[in-house]
mmCIF file of C-alpha atoms in Angstrom:
data_model
loop_
_atom_site.group_PDB
_atom_site.id
_atom_site.type_symbol
_atom_site.label_atom_id
_atom_site.label_comp_id
_atom_site.label_asym_id
_atom_site.label_seq_id
_atom_site.Cartn_x
_atom_site.Cartn_y
_atom_site.Cartn_z
ATOM 1 C CA MET I 1 115.988 156.511 55.590
ATOM 2 C CA ARG I 2 114.673 159.583 57.374
ATOM 3 C CA VAL I 3 115.603 160.647 60.882
ATOM 4 C CA SER I 4 112.893 159.548 63.326
ATOM 5 C CA THR I 5 111.470 161.112 66.460
ATOM 6 C CA THR I 6 112.896 158.225 68.498
ATOM 7 C CA GLN I 7 116.364 159.043 67.175
ATOM 8 C CA LEU I 8 115.969 162.568 68.536
ATOM 9 C CA ALA I 9 115.117 161.132 71.951
ATOM 10 C CA THR I 10 118.252 159.012 71.777
ATOM 11 C CA MET I 11 120.312 162.066 70.863
ATOM 12 C CA LYS I 12 119.101 163.836 74.006
ATOM 13 C CA ARG I 13 119.936 160.862 76.207
ATOM 14 C CA LYS I 14 123.430 160.677 74.726
ATOM 15 C CA GLY I 15 123.994 164.431 74.933
ATOM 16 C CA ARG I 16 124.247 164.888 71.157
ATOM 17 C CA ARG I 17 123.076 168.322 70.023
ATOM 18 C CA ILE I 18 120.140 168.376 67.610
ATOM 19 C CA VAL I 19 120.334 170.646 64.571
ATOM 20 C CA MET I 20 117.117 171.979 63.074
ATOM 21 C CA LEU I 21 116.801 174.452 60.218
ATOM 22 C CA THR I 22 113.861 175.921 58.361
ATOM 23 C CA ALA I 23 113.432 175.308 54.642
ATOM 24 C CA TYR I 24 110.611 176.226 52.317
ATOM 25 C CA ASP I 25 111.468 174.880 48.869
ATOM 26 C CA TYR I 26 113.016 172.016 46.925
ATOM 27 C CA SER I 27 116.374 173.689 46.341
ATOM 28 C CA THR I 28 117.253 174.515 49.934
ATOM 29 C CA ALA I 29 115.859 171.184 51.126
ATOM 30 C CA ARG I 30 118.342 169.400 48.852
ATOM 31 C CA LEU I 31 121.224 171.428 50.246
ATOM 32 C CA ALA I 32 120.080 170.682 53.799
ATOM 33 C CA GLU I 33 120.158 166.972 53.009
ATOM 34 C CA GLU I 34 123.680 167.265 51.623
ATOM 35 C CA ALA I 35 124.697 169.087 54.817
ATOM 36 C CA GLU I 36 123.163 166.219 56.853
ATOM 37 C CA ILE I 37 120.758 168.450 58.783
ATOM 38 C CA PRO I 38 118.643 165.980 60.816
ATOM 39 C CA VAL I 39 115.470 168.061 61.221
ATOM 40 C CA ILE I 40 113.818 170.492 58.804
ATOM 41 C CA LEU I 41 110.980 172.744 59.906
ATOM 42 C CA VAL I 42 108.697 174.081 57.207
ATOM 43 C CA GLY I 43 107.753 176.973 59.440
ATOM 44 C CA ASP I 44 104.866 179.347 59.048
ATOM 45 C CA SER I 45 107.702 181.883 59.057
ATOM 46 C CA LEU I 46 107.465 181.325 55.300
ATOM 47 C CA GLY I 47 104.746 183.964 55.385
ATOM 48 C CA MET I 48 107.314 186.579 56.399
ATOM 49 C CA VAL I 49 110.535 185.499 54.672
ATOM 50 C CA MET I 50 109.021 184.035 51.484
ATOM 51 C CA LEU I 51 105.693 185.816 51.012
ATOM 52 C CA GLY I 52 106.314 189.227 52.570
ATOM 53 C CA PHE I 53 103.631 189.256 55.271
ATOM 54 C CA GLU I 54 104.222 191.261 58.447
ATOM 55 C CA SER I 55 103.537 188.224 60.634
ATOM 56 C CA THR I 56 102.775 184.521 60.367
ATOM 57 C CA ILE I 57 99.047 185.017 60.939
ATOM 58 C CA PRO I 58 97.998 185.288 57.235
ATOM 59 C CA VAL I 59 99.596 181.918 56.428
ATOM 60 C CA THR I 60 97.067 179.260 55.427
ATOM 61 C CA LEU I 61 97.208 175.485 55.592
ATOM 62 C CA ASP I 62 97.294 175.288 51.790
ATOM 63 C CA MET I 63 100.420 177.478 51.781
ATOM 64 C CA VAL I 64 102.178 175.210 54.271
ATOM 65 C CA LEU I 65 101.059 172.112 52.360
ATOM 66 C CA HIS I 66 102.486 173.562 49.135
ATOM 67 C CA HIS I 67 105.882 174.376 50.652
ATOM 68 C CA THR I 68 106.107 171.200 52.733
ATOM 69 C CA ALA I 69 105.523 169.017 49.688
ATOM 70 C CA ALA I 70 108.336 170.818 47.859
ATOM 71 C CA VAL I 71 110.697 170.310 50.793
ATOM 72 C CA VAL I 72 109.817 166.617 51.021
ATOM 73 C CA ARG I 73 110.575 166.182 47.314
ATOM 74 C CA GLY I 74 113.987 167.760 47.801
ATOM 75 C CA ASN I 75 115.067 165.940 50.944
ATOM 76 C CA ARG I 76 115.061 162.196 51.582
ATOM 77 C CA THR I 77 116.831 161.948 54.945
ATOM 78 C CA SER I 78 115.709 164.705 57.336
ATOM 79 C CA LEU I 79 112.700 164.562 59.605
ATOM 80 C CA ILE I 80 110.346 167.088 57.978
ATOM 81 C CA VAL I 81 108.135 168.977 60.443
ATOM 82 C CA GLY I 82 105.217 170.957 59.025
ATOM 83 C CA ASP I 83 104.016 173.981 60.984
ATOM 84 C CA MET I 84 100.294 174.153 61.673
ATOM 85 C CA PRO I 85 99.133 177.694 60.822
ATOM 86 C CA PHE I 86 97.018 180.079 62.862
ATOM 87 C CA LEU I 87 93.624 178.619 63.927
ATOM 88 C CA THR I 88 94.121 175.303 62.107
ATOM 89 C CA TYR I 89 94.399 173.332 65.353
ATOM 90 C CA ARG I 90 92.187 175.259 67.766
ATOM 91 C CA GLY I 91 88.441 175.031 68.228
ATOM 92 C CA ASN I 92 87.025 171.925 66.569
ATOM 93 C CA PRO I 93 89.207 168.913 67.543
ATOM 94 C CA ASP I 94 87.995 166.902 64.556
ATOM 95 C CA GLU I 95 89.053 169.666 62.171
ATOM 96 C CA ALA I 96 92.406 170.006 63.929
ATOM 97 C CA LEU I 97 93.022 166.281 63.497
ATOM 98 C CA ARG I 98 92.103 166.417 59.810
ATOM 99 C CA ASN I 99 94.385 169.397 59.232
ATOM 100 C CA ALA I 100 97.320 167.701 60.926
ATOM 101 C CA GLY I 101 96.625 164.553 58.967
ATOM 102 C CA ARG I 102 96.768 166.453 55.685
ATOM 103 C CA LEU I 103 100.322 167.574 56.404
ATOM 104 C CA LEU I 104 101.397 163.953 56.698
ATOM 105 C CA GLN I 105 99.123 162.403 54.081
ATOM 106 C CA GLU I 106 99.196 165.044 51.345
ATOM 107 C CA ALA I 107 102.500 166.863 51.878
ATOM 108 C CA GLY I 108 104.551 163.970 53.226
ATOM 109 C CA ALA I 109 105.636 165.577 56.500
ATOM 110 C CA GLY I 110 106.851 163.302 59.277
ATOM 111 C CA ALA I 111 105.483 165.455 62.103
ATOM 112 C CA VAL I 112 103.630 168.689 62.833
ATOM 113 C CA LYS I 113 104.334 171.623 65.159
ATOM 114 C CA VAL I 114 101.789 173.542 67.227
ATOM 115 C CA GLU I 115 102.115 176.566 69.501
ATOM 116 C CA GLY I 116 101.038 176.893 73.127
ATOM 117 C CA ALA I 117 100.036 174.529 75.909
ATOM 118 C CA ASP I 118 96.301 175.214 75.851
ATOM 119 C CA THR I 119 95.873 172.667 73.055
ATOM 120 C CA ALA I 120 97.232 169.737 75.083
ATOM 121 C CA ALA I 121 94.035 167.721 74.683
ATOM 122 C CA THR I 122 94.133 168.174 70.900
ATOM 123 C CA ILE I 123 97.819 167.254 70.837
ATOM 124 C CA ARG I 124 97.063 164.067 72.748
ATOM 125 C CA ARG I 125 94.405 163.170 70.211
ATOM 126 C CA MET I 126 96.833 163.752 67.339
ATOM 127 C CA VAL I 127 99.500 161.621 68.998
ATOM 128 C CA ASP I 128 96.984 158.858 69.711
ATOM 129 C CA SER I 129 96.079 158.943 66.007
ATOM 130 C CA GLY I 130 99.697 158.385 64.972
ATOM 131 C CA ILE I 131 100.726 161.995 64.281
ATOM 132 C CA PRO I 132 104.007 163.049 65.951
ATOM 133 C CA VAL I 133 103.699 166.543 67.435
ATOM 134 C CA MET I 134 106.387 169.084 68.294
ATOM 135 C CA GLY I 135 105.363 171.739 70.820
ATOM 136 C CA HIS I 136 106.341 175.419 70.911
ATOM 137 C CA LEU I 137 106.512 177.732 73.949
ATOM 138 C CA GLY I 138 107.868 181.179 74.743
ATOM 139 C CA LEU I 139 107.498 183.748 72.007
ATOM 140 C CA THR I 140 104.817 182.071 69.937
ATOM 141 C CA PRO I 141 104.520 184.113 66.713
ATOM 142 C CA GLN I 142 100.854 183.279 66.116
ATOM 143 C CA SER I 143 100.069 185.034 69.417
ATOM 144 C CA VAL I 144 102.202 188.096 68.690
ATOM 145 C CA ASN I 145 99.214 190.440 68.875
ATOM 146 C CA GLN I 146 98.187 189.052 72.232
ATOM 147 C CA LEU I 147 101.768 189.179 73.537
ATOM 148 C CA GLY I 148 102.101 192.839 72.599
ATOM 149 C CA GLY I 149 104.810 192.365 69.987
ATOM 150 C CA TRP I 150 107.988 190.369 69.460
ATOM 151 C CA LYS I 151 109.030 190.261 73.123
ATOM 152 C CA ALA I 152 110.987 187.774 75.223
ATOM 153 C CA GLN I 153 108.834 185.595 77.467
ATOM 154 C CA GLY I 154 109.330 184.000 80.889
ATOM 155 C CA LYS I 155 111.351 186.855 82.393
ATOM 156 C CA THR I 156 109.621 186.894 85.803
ATOM 157 C CA PRO I 157 109.487 184.093 88.396
ATOM 158 C CA ALA I 158 105.746 183.672 87.880
ATOM 159 C CA ALA I 159 106.038 183.567 84.092
ATOM 160 C CA ALA I 160 108.958 181.173 84.297
ATOM 161 C CA ALA I 161 107.058 178.822 86.610
ATOM 162 C CA GLN I 162 104.088 178.870 84.229
ATOM 163 C CA MET I 163 106.298 178.067 81.241
ATOM 164 C CA LEU I 164 107.874 175.124 83.061
ATOM 165 C CA ASP I 165 104.405 173.852 83.938
ATOM 166 C CA ASP I 166 103.313 174.280 80.303
ATOM 167 C CA ALA I 167 106.386 172.390 79.113
ATOM 168 C CA LEU I 168 105.602 169.467 81.403
ATOM 169 C CA THR I 169 101.983 169.550 80.204
ATOM 170 C CA LEU I 170 103.076 169.283 76.569
ATOM 171 C CA GLN I 171 105.434 166.451 77.404
ATOM 172 C CA ASP I 172 102.599 164.617 79.185
ATOM 173 C CA ALA I 173 100.359 165.237 76.140
ATOM 174 C CA GLY I 174 102.809 163.267 74.024
ATOM 175 C CA CYS I 175 104.966 165.872 72.271
ATOM 176 C CA PHE I 176 108.227 164.338 71.063
ATOM 177 C CA ALA I 177 110.147 167.658 71.267
ATOM 178 C CA LEU I 178 109.632 171.244 72.323
ATOM 179 C CA VAL I 179 110.740 174.514 70.733
ATOM 180 C CA LEU I 180 111.639 177.258 73.228
ATOM 181 C CA GLU I 181 111.702 180.660 71.546
ATOM 182 C CA THR I 182 113.137 183.868 72.977
ATOM 183 C CA VAL I 183 113.221 182.930 76.637
ATOM 184 C CA PRO I 184 115.973 183.514 79.233
ATOM 185 C CA ALA I 185 118.833 181.050 78.843
ATOM 186 C CA THR I 186 118.674 180.102 82.516
ATOM 187 C CA LEU I 187 115.001 179.175 82.241
ATOM 188 C CA ALA I 188 115.605 177.231 79.010
ATOM 189 C CA GLY I 189 118.314 175.248 80.786
ATOM 190 C CA ILE I 190 116.001 174.424 83.694
ATOM 191 C CA ILE I 191 113.222 173.287 81.352
ATOM 192 C CA SER I 192 115.680 171.218 79.302
ATOM 193 C CA ARG I 193 116.898 169.412 82.415
ATOM 194 C CA ARG I 194 113.384 168.825 83.751
ATOM 195 C CA LEU I 195 112.048 167.331 80.502
ATOM 196 C CA THR I 196 112.813 163.910 79.120
ATOM 197 C CA ILE I 197 111.961 165.067 75.576
ATOM 198 C CA PRO I 198 114.423 167.227 73.588
ATOM 199 C CA THR I 199 114.214 171.016 73.687
ATOM 200 C CA ILE I 200 115.081 173.012 70.564
ATOM 201 C CA GLY I 201 116.079 176.585 71.266
ATOM 202 C CA ILE I 202 115.818 179.736 69.180
ATOM 203 C CA GLY I 203 116.964 182.745 71.125
ATOM 204 C CA ALA I 204 116.947 180.559 74.256
ATOM 205 C CA GLY I 205 120.643 180.144 74.926
ATOM 206 C CA PRO I 206 123.030 177.180 74.589
ATOM 207 C CA ALA I 207 121.592 174.888 77.265
ATOM 208 C CA CYS I 208 118.811 173.502 75.061
ATOM 209 C CA ASP I 209 119.212 170.043 73.538
ATOM 210 C CA GLY I 210 119.317 171.543 70.048
ATOM 211 C CA GLN I 211 118.973 174.729 68.059
ATOM 212 C CA VAL I 212 116.795 175.950 65.196
ATOM 213 C CA GLN I 213 117.324 178.962 62.974
ATOM 214 C CA VAL I 214 115.346 180.507 60.158
ATOM 215 C CA LEU I 215 117.186 179.841 56.902
ATOM 216 C CA HIS I 216 117.122 183.467 55.789
ATOM 217 C CA ASP I 217 118.607 184.679 59.077
ATOM 218 C CA LEU I 218 121.442 182.162 58.944
ATOM 219 C CA LEU I 219 122.247 183.177 55.358
ATOM 220 C CA GLY I 220 122.025 186.934 55.917
ATOM 221 C CA TRP I 221 119.291 187.219 53.295
ATOM 222 C CA TYR I 222 117.943 190.417 54.813
ATOM 223 C CA PRO I 223 120.985 192.170 56.353
ATOM 224 C CA ASP I 224 118.851 194.926 57.874
ATOM 225 C CA ARG I 225 116.570 192.442 59.667
ATOM 226 C CA THR I 226 118.893 189.948 61.343
ATOM 227 C CA PRO I 227 117.537 189.176 64.842
ATOM 228 C CA LYS I 228 119.748 189.166 67.927
ATOM 229 C CA HIS I 229 119.589 185.375 68.281
ATOM 230 C CA ALA I 230 120.866 184.711 64.742
ATOM 231 C CA ARG I 231 124.417 184.349 63.501
ATOM 232 C CA VAL I 232 125.044 185.038 59.815
ATOM 233 C CA TYR I 233 127.111 182.198 58.353
ATOM 234 C CA ALA I 234 127.096 183.501 54.773
ATOM 235 C CA PRO I 235 126.111 187.029 53.663
ATOM 236 C CA LEU I 236 124.039 185.783 50.753
ATOM 237 C CA GLY I 237 121.849 188.875 50.714
ATOM 238 C CA ASP I 238 124.849 191.019 49.774
ATOM 239 C CA ILE I 239 126.258 188.380 47.415
ATOM 240 C CA ILE I 240 122.997 187.913 45.523
ATOM 241 C CA ARG I 241 122.357 191.650 45.255
ATOM 242 C CA ASP I 242 125.889 192.180 43.878
ATOM 243 C CA ALA I 243 125.348 189.338 41.400
ATOM 244 C CA PHE I 244 122.105 190.940 40.190
ATOM 245 C CA ARG I 245 123.875 194.266 39.714
ATOM 246 C CA ALA I 246 126.757 192.663 37.812
ATOM 247 C CA TYR I 247 124.318 190.818 35.532
ATOM 248 C CA ALA I 248 122.359 193.998 34.843
ATOM 249 C CA ALA I 249 125.574 195.882 34.070
ATOM 250 C CA ASP I 250 126.718 193.192 31.613
ATOM 251 C CA VAL I 251 123.371 193.193 29.807
ATOM 252 C CA GLN I 252 123.360 196.967 29.572
ATOM 253 C CA ALA I 253 126.951 196.990 28.335
ATOM 254 C CA GLY I 254 126.268 194.303 25.747
ATOM 255 C CA THR I 255 128.854 191.915 27.231
ATOM 256 C CA PHE I 256 126.256 189.276 28.115
ATOM 257 C CA PRO I 257 125.624 186.917 26.456
ATOM 258 C CA ALA I 258 129.160 186.274 25.182
ATOM 259 C CA ALA I 259 130.262 183.538 22.775
ATOM 260 C CA ALA I 260 130.300 180.924 25.534
ATOM 261 C CA GLN I 261 126.601 181.502 26.207
ATOM 262 C CA THR I 262 125.523 181.690 22.551
ATOM 263 C CA ILE I 263 124.160 179.104 20.113
ATOM 264 C CA ASP I 264 124.337 180.030 16.417
ATOM 265 C CA VAL I 265 124.534 178.704 12.859
ATOM 266 C CA ASP I 266 126.387 179.736 9.734
ATOM 267 C CA PRO I 267 124.980 183.236 8.993
ATOM 268 C CA ALA I 268 124.842 182.382 5.276
ATOM 269 C CA LEU I 269 121.967 179.994 5.992
ATOM 270 C CA PHE I 270 119.711 182.903 6.919
ATOM 271 C CA ALA I 271 121.004 185.465 4.434
ATOM 272 C CA GLY I 272 117.643 185.594 2.691
ATOM 273 C CA LEU I 273 116.031 186.961 5.863
ATOM 274 C CA GLU I 274 118.216 190.055 5.973
ATOM 275 C CA PRO I 275 116.699 193.369 4.777
ATOM 276 C CA GLY I 276 116.736 193.315 0.981
ATOM 277 C CA GLY I 277 117.444 189.595 0.854
ATOM 278 C CA SER I 278 115.554 187.029 -1.190
ATOM 279 C CA ARG I 279 113.536 184.384 0.602
ATOM 280 C CA GLN I 280 114.106 182.079 -2.353
ATOM 281 C CA SER I 281 117.757 181.809 -1.358
ATOM 282 C CA LEU I 282 116.751 179.870 1.754
ATOM 283 C CA ALA I 283 117.270 176.152 1.371
ATOM 284 C CA GLU I 284 114.111 174.116 1.458
ATOM 285 C CA GLY I 285 113.628 171.440 4.076
ATOM 286 C CA THR I 286 115.360 171.077 7.413
ATOM 287 C CA VAL I 287 118.171 173.532 8.056
ATOM 288 C CA PRO I 288 121.144 171.887 9.785
ATOM 289 C CA VAL I 289 121.976 173.656 13.037
ATOM 290 C CA ILE I 290 125.599 173.983 14.088
ATOM 291 C CA ILE I 291 125.836 173.850 17.888
ATOM 292 C CA PRO I 292 129.228 174.948 19.167
ATOM 293 C CA SER I 293 130.775 173.369 22.237
ATOM 294 C CA VAL I 294 132.028 175.097 25.349
ATOM 295 C CA GLU I 295 134.700 174.076 27.790
ATOM 296 C CA ALA I 296 133.532 173.649 31.394
ATOM 297 C CA GLY I 297 135.989 172.349 33.927
ATOM 298 C CA GLY I 298 137.914 170.527 31.204
ATOM 299 C CA ASP I 299 134.864 168.635 29.958
ATOM 300 C CA THR I 300 133.340 169.480 26.586
ATOM 301 C CA LEU I 301 129.604 169.977 26.802
ATOM 302 C CA ASP I 302 127.082 170.661 24.070
ATOM 303 C CA ALA I 303 125.938 174.258 24.308
ATOM 304 C CA GLU I 304 122.360 173.320 25.089
ATOM 305 C CA LEU I 305 120.139 174.574 27.872
ATOM 306 C CA ARG I 306 120.351 172.272 30.849
ATOM 307 C CA TYR I 307 118.586 172.283 34.192
ATOM 308 C CA GLY I 308 118.746 169.676 36.914
ATOM 309 C CA GLY I 309 120.413 167.187 34.586
ATOM 310 C CA GLY I 310 117.647 167.392 32.002
ATOM 311 C CA ARG I 311 117.233 169.375 28.817
ATOM 312 C CA GLN I 312 114.828 172.171 28.212
ATOM 313 C CA PRO I 313 113.243 172.429 24.754
#
């Protein structure tokens, strides 16, 4: 059974920290389930870390639907939150409701996330229609052009007071949780204590009720682009690059594939195909194929292509 929004509320009341991580595909979603991550955000950050855009603004609803559906297929226990992309929840309230509904109905998400407090009325309508909504304040990436770049928010008394007011507005609108991104830790702590709903911090210090990190930052996928708020738990960028180089070197040296990765038959069966050979020497009918076995962890496996427990033709 999946984690519910009410369970997150209980975690806040009991002082249990909430762990949220982004994921964008089936494979990482499966690993997140095995690691017992309670909340997965299919963020519009996929536009930057998966698709190579300079910001999240080019991301479309169809892109998020595609990735969210893959994550849902790979994870059966986490609460899956689908990010609502730029302009998909502003303007026409009816269209915003339909777009949010598609994330639940078509992709299988359990909730959606929206940025800013100016959409409180739309959020209330979504919540009243049965769609759980997570809010997002502080550095809101969809407003990066308006904010003048990737800058911390809420650093002055006036800005801090406005953010607290916005947080209370989103809580009153029915949000079940609130992301606080790149804001002073002191302010994040104040907001977390003032709200009854959980706060999830990213670059907002340790006083939030939980934390979220972008998968690629946590795994060191892009070593030259790790933000200040991220801690690299595994340098996979370096590991994967080194693996690619080792594979290329083996191919170029002729050491891959070796016998363990090779399927073959008795060469005499195909002697007639060699230059100067006679095709009449080939046996008619079905040629028996000899498939060698390989040792893997002490178990003998047929040397056939396998993927995800199934066999490829």
